[in-house]
mmCIF file of C-alpha atoms in Angstrom:
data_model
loop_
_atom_site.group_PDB
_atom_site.id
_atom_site.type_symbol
_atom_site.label_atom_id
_atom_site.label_comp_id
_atom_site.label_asym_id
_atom_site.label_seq_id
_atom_site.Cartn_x
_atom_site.Cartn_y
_atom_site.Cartn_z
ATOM 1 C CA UNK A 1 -4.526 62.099 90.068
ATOM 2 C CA UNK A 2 -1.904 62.215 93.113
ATOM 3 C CA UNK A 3 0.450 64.460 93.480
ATOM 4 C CA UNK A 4 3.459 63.966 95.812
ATOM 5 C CA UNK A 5 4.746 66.937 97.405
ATOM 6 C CA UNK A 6 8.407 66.835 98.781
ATOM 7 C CA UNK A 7 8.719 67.784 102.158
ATOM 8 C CA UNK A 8 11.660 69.016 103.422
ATOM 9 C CA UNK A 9 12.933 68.567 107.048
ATOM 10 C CA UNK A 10 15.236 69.861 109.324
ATOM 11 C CA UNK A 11 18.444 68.941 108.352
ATOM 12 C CA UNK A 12 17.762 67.249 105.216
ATOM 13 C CA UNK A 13 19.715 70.039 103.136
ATOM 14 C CA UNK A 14 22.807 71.169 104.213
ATOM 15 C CA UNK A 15 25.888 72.884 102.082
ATOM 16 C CA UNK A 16 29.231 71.730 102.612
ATOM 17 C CA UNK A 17 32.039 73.677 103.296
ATOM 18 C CA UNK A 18 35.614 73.552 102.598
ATOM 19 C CA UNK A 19 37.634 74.691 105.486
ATOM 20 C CA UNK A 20 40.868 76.261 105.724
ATOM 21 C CA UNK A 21 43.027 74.786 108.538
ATOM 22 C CA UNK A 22 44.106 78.250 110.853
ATOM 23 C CA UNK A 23 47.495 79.025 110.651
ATOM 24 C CA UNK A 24 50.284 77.543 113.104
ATOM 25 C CA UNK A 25 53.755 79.327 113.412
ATOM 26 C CA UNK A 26 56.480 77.683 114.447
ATOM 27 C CA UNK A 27 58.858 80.153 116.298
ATOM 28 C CA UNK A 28 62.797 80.216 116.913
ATOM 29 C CA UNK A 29 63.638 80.967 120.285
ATOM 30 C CA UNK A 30 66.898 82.292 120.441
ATOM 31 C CA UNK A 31 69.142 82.520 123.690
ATOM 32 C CA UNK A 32 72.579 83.421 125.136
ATOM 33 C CA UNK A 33 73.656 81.972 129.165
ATOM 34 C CA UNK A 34 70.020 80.765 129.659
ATOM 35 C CA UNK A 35 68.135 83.939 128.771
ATOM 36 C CA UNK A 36 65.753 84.339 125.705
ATOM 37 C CA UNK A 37 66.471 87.174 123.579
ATOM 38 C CA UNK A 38 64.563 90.204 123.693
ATOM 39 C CA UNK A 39 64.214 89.825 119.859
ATOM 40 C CA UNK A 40 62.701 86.384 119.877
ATOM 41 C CA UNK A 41 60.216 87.834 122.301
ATOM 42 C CA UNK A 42 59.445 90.471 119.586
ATOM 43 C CA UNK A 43 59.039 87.627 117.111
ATOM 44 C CA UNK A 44 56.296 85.749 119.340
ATOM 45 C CA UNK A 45 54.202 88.578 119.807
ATOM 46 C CA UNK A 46 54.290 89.044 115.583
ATOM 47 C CA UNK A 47 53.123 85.250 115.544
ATOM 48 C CA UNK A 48 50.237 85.747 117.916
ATOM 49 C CA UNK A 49 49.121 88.030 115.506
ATOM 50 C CA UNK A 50 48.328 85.370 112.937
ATOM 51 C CA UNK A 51 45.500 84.831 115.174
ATOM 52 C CA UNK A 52 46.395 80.836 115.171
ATOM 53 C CA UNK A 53 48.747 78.379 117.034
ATOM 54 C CA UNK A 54 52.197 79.538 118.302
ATOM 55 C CA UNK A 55 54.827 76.465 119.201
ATOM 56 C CA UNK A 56 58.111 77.868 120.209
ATOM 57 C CA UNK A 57 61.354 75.708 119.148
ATOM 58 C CA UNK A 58 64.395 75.669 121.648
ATOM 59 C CA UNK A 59 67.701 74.522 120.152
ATOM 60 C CA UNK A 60 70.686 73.586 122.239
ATOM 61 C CA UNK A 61 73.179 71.967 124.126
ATOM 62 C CA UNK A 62 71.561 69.283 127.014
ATOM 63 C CA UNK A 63 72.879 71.742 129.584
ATOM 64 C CA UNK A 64 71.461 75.003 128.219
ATOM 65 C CA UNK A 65 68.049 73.688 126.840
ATOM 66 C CA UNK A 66 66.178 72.719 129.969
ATOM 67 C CA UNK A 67 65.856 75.994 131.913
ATOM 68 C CA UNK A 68 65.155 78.055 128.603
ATOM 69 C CA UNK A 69 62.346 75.295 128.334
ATOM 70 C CA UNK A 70 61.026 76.294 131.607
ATOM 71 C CA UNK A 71 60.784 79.976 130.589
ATOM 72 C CA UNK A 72 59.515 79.750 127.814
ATOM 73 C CA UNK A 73 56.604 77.965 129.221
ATOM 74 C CA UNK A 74 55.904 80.445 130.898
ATOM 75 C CA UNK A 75 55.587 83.147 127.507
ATOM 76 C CA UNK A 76 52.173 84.489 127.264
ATOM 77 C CA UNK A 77 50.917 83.173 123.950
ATOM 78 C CA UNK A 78 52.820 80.172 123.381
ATOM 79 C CA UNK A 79 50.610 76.746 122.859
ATOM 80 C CA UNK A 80 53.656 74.724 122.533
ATOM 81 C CA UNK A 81 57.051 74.181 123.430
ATOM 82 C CA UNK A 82 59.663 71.947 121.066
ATOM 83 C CA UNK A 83 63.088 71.485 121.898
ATOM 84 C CA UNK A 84 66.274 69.558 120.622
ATOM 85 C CA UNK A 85 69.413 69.096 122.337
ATOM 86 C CA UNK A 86 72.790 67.822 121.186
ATOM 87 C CA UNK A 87 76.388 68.871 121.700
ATOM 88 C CA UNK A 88 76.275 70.317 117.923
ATOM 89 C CA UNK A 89 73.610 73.057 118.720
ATOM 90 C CA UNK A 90 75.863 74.680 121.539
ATOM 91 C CA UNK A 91 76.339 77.051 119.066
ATOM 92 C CA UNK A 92 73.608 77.916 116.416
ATOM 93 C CA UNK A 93 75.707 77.129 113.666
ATOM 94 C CA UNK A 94 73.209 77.578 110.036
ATOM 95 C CA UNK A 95 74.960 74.451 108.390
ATOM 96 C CA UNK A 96 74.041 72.314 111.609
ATOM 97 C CA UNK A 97 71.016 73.447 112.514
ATOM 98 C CA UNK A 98 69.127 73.621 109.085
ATOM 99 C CA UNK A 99 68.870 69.758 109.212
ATOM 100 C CA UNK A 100 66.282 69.794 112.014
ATOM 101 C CA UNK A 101 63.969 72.477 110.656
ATOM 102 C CA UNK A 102 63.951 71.251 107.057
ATOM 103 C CA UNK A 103 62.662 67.791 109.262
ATOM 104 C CA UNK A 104 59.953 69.986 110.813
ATOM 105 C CA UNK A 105 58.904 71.615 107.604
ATOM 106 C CA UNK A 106 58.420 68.657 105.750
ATOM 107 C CA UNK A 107 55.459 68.269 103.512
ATOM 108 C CA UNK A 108 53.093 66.832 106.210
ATOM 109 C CA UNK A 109 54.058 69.786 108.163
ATOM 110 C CA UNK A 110 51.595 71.191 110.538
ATOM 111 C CA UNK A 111 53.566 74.309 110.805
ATOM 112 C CA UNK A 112 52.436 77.421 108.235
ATOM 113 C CA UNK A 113 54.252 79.940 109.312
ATOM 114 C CA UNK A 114 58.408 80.059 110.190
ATOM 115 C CA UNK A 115 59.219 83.295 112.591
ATOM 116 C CA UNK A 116 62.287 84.440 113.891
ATOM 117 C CA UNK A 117 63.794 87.846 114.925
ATOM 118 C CA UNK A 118 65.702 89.580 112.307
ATOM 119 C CA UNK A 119 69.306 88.532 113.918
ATOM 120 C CA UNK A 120 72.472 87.819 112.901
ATOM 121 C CA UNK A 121 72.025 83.628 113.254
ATOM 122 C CA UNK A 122 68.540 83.813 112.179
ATOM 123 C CA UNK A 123 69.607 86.072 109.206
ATOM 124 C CA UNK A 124 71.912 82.595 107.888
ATOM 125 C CA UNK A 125 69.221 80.209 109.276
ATOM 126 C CA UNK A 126 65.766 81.032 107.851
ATOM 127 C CA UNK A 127 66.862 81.584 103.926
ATOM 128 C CA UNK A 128 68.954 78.299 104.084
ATOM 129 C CA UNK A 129 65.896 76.692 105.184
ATOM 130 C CA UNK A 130 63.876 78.370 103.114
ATOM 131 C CA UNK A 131 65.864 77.873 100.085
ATOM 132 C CA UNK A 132 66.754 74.383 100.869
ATOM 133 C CA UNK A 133 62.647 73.524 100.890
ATOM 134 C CA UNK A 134 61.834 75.728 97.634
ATOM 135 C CA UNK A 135 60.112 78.079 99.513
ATOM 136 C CA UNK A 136 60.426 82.500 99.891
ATOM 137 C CA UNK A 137 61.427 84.252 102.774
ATOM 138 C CA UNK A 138 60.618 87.541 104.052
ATOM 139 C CA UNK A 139 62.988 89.411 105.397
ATOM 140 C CA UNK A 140 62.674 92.156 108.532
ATOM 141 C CA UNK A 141 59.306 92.667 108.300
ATOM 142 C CA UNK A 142 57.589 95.704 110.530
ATOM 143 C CA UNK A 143 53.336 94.395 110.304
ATOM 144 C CA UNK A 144 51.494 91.747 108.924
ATOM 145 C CA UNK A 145 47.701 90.658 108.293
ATOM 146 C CA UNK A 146 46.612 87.189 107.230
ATOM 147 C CA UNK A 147 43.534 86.369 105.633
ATOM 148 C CA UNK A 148 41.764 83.320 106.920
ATOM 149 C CA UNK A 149 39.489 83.110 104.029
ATOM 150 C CA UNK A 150 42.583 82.612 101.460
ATOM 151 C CA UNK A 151 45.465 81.518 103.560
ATOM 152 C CA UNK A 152 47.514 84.545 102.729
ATOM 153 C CA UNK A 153 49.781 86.469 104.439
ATOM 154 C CA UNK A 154 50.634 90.324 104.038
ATOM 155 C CA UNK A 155 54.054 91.839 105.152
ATOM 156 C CA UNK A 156 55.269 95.525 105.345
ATOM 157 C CA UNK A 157 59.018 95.659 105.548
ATOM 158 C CA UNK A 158 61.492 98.691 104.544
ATOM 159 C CA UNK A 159 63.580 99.020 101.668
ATOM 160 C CA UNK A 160 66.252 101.579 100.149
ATOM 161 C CA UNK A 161 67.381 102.349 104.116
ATOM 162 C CA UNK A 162 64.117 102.899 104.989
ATOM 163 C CA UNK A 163 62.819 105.240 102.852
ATOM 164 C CA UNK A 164 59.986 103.024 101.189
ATOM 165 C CA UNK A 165 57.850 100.138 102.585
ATOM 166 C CA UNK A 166 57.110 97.418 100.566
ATOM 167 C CA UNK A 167 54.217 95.227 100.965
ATOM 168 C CA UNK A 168 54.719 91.480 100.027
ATOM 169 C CA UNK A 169 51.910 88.638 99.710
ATOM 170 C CA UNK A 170 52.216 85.360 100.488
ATOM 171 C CA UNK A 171 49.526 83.636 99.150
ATOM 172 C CA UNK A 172 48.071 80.127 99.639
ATOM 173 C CA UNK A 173 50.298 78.262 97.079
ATOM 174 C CA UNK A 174 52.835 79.223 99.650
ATOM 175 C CA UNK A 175 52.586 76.212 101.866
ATOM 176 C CA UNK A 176 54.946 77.567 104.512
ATOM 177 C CA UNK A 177 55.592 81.440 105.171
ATOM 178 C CA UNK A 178 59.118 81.798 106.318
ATOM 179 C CA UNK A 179 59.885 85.543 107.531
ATOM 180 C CA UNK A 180 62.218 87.444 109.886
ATOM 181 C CA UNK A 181 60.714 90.178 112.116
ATOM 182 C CA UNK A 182 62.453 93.488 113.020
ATOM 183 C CA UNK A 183 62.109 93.382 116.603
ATOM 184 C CA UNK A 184 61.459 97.284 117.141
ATOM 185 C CA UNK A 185 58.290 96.795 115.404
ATOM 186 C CA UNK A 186 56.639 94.930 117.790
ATOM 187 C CA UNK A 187 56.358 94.525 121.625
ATOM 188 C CA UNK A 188 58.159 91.880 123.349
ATOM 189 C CA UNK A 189 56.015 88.999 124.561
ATOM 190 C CA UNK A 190 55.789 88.568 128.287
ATOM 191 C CA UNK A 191 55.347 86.073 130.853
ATOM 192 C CA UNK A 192 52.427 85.061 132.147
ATOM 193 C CA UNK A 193 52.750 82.730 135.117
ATOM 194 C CA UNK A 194 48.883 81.227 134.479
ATOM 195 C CA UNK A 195 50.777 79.845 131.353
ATOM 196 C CA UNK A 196 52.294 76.452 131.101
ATOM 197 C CA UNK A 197 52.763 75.283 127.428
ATOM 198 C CA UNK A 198 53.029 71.998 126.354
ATOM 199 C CA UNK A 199 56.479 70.677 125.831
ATOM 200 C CA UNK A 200 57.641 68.185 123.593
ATOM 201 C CA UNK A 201 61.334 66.509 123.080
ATOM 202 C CA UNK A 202 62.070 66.502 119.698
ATOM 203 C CA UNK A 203 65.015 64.174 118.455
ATOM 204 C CA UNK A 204 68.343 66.042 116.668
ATOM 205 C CA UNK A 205 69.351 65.963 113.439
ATOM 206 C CA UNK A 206 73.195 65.113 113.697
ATOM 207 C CA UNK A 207 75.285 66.517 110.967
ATOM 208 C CA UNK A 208 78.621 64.469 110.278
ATOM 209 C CA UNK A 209 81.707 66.451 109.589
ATOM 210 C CA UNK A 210 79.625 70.078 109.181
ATOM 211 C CA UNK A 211 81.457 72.358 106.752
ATOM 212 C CA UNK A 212 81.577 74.968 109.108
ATOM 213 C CA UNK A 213 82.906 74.659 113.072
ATOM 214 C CA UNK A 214 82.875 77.102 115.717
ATOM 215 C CA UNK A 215 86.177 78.661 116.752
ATOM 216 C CA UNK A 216 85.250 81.064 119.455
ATOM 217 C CA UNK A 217 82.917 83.677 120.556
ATOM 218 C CA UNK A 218 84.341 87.043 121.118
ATOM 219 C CA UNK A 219 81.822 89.233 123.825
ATOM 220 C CA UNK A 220 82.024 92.820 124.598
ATOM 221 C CA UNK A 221 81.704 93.241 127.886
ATOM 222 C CA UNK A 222 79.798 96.200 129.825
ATOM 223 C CA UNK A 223 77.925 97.012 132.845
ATOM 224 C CA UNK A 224 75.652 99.407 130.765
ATOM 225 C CA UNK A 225 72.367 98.576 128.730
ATOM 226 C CA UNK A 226 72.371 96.493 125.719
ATOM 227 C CA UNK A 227 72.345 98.762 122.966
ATOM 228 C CA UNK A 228 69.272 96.752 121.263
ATOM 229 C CA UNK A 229 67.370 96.356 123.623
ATOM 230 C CA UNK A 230 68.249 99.927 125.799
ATOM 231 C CA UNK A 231 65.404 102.588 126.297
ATOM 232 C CA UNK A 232 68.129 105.075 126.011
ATOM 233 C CA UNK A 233 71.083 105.190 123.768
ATOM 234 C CA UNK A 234 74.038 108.150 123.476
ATOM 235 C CA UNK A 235 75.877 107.993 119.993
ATOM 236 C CA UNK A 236 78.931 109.813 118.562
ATOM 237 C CA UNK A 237 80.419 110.197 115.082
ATOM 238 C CA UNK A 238 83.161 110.775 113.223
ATOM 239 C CA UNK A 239 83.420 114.254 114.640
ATOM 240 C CA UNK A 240 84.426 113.156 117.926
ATOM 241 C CA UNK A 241 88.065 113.238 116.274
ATOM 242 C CA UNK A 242 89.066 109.783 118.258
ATOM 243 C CA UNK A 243 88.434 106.464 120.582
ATOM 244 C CA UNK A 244 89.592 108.678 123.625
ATOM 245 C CA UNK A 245 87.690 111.488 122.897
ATOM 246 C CA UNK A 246 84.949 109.276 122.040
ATOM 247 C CA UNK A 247 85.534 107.762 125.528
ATOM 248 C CA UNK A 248 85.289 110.691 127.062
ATOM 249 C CA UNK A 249 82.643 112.863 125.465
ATOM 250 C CA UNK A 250 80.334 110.184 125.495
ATOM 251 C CA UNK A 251 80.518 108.095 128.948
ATOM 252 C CA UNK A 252 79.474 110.917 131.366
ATOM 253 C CA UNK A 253 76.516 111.765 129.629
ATOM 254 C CA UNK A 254 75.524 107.682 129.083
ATOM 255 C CA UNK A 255 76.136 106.825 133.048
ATOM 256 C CA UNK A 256 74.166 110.492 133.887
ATOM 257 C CA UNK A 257 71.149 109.125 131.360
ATOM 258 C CA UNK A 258 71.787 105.567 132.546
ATOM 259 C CA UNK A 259 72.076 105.082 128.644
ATOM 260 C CA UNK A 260 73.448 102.466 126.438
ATOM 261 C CA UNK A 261 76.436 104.230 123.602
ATOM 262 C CA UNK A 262 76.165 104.115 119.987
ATOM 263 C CA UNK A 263 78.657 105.386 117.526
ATOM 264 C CA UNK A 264 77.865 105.744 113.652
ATOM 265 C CA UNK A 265 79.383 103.693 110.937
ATOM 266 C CA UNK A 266 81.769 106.710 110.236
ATOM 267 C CA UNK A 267 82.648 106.482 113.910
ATOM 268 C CA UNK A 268 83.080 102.661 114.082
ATOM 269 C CA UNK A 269 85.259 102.940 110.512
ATOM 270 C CA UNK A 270 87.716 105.551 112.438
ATOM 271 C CA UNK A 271 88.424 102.929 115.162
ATOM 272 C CA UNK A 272 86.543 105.082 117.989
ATOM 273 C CA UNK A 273 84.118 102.281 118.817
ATOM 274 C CA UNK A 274 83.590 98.875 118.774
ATOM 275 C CA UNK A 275 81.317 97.231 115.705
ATOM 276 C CA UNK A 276 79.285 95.763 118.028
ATOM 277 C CA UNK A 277 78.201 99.454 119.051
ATOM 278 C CA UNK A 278 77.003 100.475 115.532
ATOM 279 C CA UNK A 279 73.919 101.811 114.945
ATOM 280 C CA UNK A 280 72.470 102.182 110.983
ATOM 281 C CA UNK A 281 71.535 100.169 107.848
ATOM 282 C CA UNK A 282 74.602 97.710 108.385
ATOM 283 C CA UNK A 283 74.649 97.615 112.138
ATOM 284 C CA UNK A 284 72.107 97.494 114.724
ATOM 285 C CA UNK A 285 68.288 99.266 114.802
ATOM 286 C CA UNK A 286 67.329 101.167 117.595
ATOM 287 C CA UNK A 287 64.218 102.669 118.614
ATOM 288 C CA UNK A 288 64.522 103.853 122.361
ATOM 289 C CA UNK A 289 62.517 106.092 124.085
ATOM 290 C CA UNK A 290 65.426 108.533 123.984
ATOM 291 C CA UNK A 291 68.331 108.513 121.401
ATOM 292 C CA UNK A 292 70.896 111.271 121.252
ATOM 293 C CA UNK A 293 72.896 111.629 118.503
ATOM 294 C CA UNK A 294 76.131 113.685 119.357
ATOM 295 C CA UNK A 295 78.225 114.983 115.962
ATOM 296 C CA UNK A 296 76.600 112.718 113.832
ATOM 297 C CA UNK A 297 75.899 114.456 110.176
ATOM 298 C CA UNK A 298 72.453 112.011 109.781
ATOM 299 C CA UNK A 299 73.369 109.921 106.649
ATOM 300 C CA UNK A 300 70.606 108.275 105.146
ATOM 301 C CA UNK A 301 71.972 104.720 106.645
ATOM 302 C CA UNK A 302 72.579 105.821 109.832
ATOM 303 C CA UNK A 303 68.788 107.094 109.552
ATOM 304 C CA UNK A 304 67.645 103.709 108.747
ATOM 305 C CA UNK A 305 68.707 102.479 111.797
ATOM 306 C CA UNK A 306 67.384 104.861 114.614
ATOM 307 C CA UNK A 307 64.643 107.131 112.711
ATOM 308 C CA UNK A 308 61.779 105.292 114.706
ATOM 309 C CA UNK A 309 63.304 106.324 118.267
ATOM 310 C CA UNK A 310 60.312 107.952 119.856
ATOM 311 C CA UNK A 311 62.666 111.099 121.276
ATOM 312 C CA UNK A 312 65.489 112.469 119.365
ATOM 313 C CA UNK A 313 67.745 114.898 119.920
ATOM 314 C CA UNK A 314 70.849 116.234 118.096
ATOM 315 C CA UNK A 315 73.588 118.309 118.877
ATOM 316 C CA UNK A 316 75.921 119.297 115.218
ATOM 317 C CA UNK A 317 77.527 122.716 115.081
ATOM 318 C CA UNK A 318 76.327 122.494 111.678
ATOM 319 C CA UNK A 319 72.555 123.830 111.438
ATOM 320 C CA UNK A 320 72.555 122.125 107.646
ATOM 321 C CA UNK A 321 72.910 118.672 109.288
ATOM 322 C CA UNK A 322 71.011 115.933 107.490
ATOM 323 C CA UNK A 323 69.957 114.816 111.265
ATOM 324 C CA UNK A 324 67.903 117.814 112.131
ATOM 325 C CA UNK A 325 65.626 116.676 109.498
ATOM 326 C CA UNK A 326 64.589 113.928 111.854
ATOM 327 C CA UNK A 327 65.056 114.956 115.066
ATOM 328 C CA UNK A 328 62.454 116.365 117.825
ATOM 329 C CA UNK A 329 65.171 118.459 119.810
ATOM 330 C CA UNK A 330 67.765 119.852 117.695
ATOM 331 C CA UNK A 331 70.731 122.092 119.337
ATOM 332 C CA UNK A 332 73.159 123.705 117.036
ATOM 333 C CA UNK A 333 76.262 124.080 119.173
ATOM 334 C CA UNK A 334 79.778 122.915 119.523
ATOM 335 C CA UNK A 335 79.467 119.494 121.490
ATOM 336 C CA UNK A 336 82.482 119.721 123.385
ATOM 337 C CA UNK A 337 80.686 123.012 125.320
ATOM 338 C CA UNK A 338 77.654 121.255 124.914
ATOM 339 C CA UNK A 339 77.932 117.949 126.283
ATOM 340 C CA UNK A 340 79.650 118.781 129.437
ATOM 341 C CA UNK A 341 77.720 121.530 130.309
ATOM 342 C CA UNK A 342 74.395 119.068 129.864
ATOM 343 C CA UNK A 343 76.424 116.192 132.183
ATOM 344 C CA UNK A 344 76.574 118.713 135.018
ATOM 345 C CA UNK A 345 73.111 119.828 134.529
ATOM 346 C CA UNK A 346 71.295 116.030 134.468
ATOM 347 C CA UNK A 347 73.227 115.930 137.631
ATOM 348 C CA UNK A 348 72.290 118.919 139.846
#
């Protein structure tokens, strides 16, 4: 009798494999008088993270969309560069612009990922999107980690003014992640002049008679730091009594520091500063090298929004102050001996 044996050769066997496309995040690019904003920069570098492609979207008007273009060519990390122009997106109106990413997202999308800084337009723009294509959005996240293997995403992002983190999962039935990302979290991409990204023109979405128009835009105007972006900030509270003693308390010791000023909600609520200048839960969040709080008490919200500076120091004549909990340097003293004594010192 015969018997057959099989033989088996080289590549007669194999396993398949399903594979899981790698992730590709499509990133908003924000920018003011032809300048990308530090906190879109912050966003990039949270995209390269995903450990995939990173496209970078440019909205505009035709005059201020072709130098941004040219910049952000130029951003380490970027693969891609897509950018729309029309009148309409002079100003980054949600109602306008929405059209054009819900295009971009559509279900042949090769875009898994949406990332933007946690900003005041991006803030209307990503959960209209988002809501507008069934999908979640994270909000002001601070880390993430995404797992190849299942196509999810993980996100730590604070809640209850910072006093717990919460970790969300995106997982695979998620077909795009949408998420904001607090820009003190994470360092700002640079630019890398070896770089040249590939850009693409990407027809607009026009929106006949919008439900909302832009009036005006209303700038503060200053020769010192921007307060988001400054590695040193000065702030006052409420018991700084009033806008001219806020003035003057406050300025001396900023221009001897070369610092950016802050004020406290309390502060902002008395009329002694500006709302742009607000630092806390429902304003702006710092985290400077240096950050000097000057008669602020230390409530919990204006905590949330400075508690990751990596120096702080706090002058209150009241040693009980909520704020010494938090700070490195901590000087119990009355700040109008304090402060002007420490202006003439910084400038000996």
């Amino acid at each position: 009798m015969l018997r057959l044996r099989p033989i088996l050769t080289p590549g007669s066997l194999h396993r398949r494999f399903a594979t899981v496309a790698g992730p590709h995040a499509l990133v908003l690019l924000e920018h003011r008088a032809g300048v990308i904003e530090s906190g879109s920069l912050s966003a990039l570098t949270a995209a390269q993270q995903l450990g995939g492609q990173v496209t970078g979207l440019v909205v505009g008007a035709p005059d201020q969309v072709k130098g941004v273009v040219e910049k952000a060519k130029k951003l380490k990390g970027l693969t891609n560069v897509l950018h729309s122009s029309s009148e309409q997106y002079a100003h980054s109106i949600p109602e306008v612009v929405s059209p054009l990413l819900e295009k971009l997202l559509s279900d042949n999308t090769p875009y898994t990922h949406v990332v933007s800084a946690h900003s005041s337009s991006a803030k209307s723009l990503l959960p209209r999107v988002a809501a507008r294509l069934d999908l979640p959005a994270v909000s002001d996240i601070t880390s993430l980690e995404h797992d190849s293997t299942s196509n999810a995403t993980t996100f730590t992002r604070p809640i209850y003014a910072g006093n717990a983190i919460a970790t969300v999962r995106a997982p695979e039935s998620v077909r795009v992640k949408v998420f904001t990302v607090r820009s003190t979290a994470f360092k700002a991409s640079a630019e890398d002049e070896s770089a040249q990204a590939e850009e693409k023109a990407i027809d607009p979405v026009e929106v006949s008679n919008p439900p909302t128009q832009h009036v005006r835009t209303d700038l503060t105007k200053s020769d010192r730091p921007d307060l988001g972006s400054a590695s040193r900030v000065v702030s006052g509270g409420r018991a700084l009594k009033n806008a001219e003693t806020f003035k003057a308390t406050l300025e001396p010791l900023a221009d001897a520091l070369g610092a950016a000023i802050g004020a406290s909600r309390a502060a902002v609520d008395a009329g002694y500063a500006d709302n742009s200048l607000q630092v806390g839960q429902t304003g702006k969040v710092v985290a400077p090298e240096l950050y000097m709080a000057i008669g602020i008490s230390g409530a919990i919200q204006h905590l949330a929004g400075m508690k990751d500076s990596k120096m702080i120091v706090a002058i209150n004549k009241d040693p009980e102050a909520p704020i010494f909990q938090v700070a490195d340097v901590g000087l119990v003293a009355d700040l109008y001996e304090a402060v002007p004594e420490l202006v003439e010192k910084l400038k000996q």
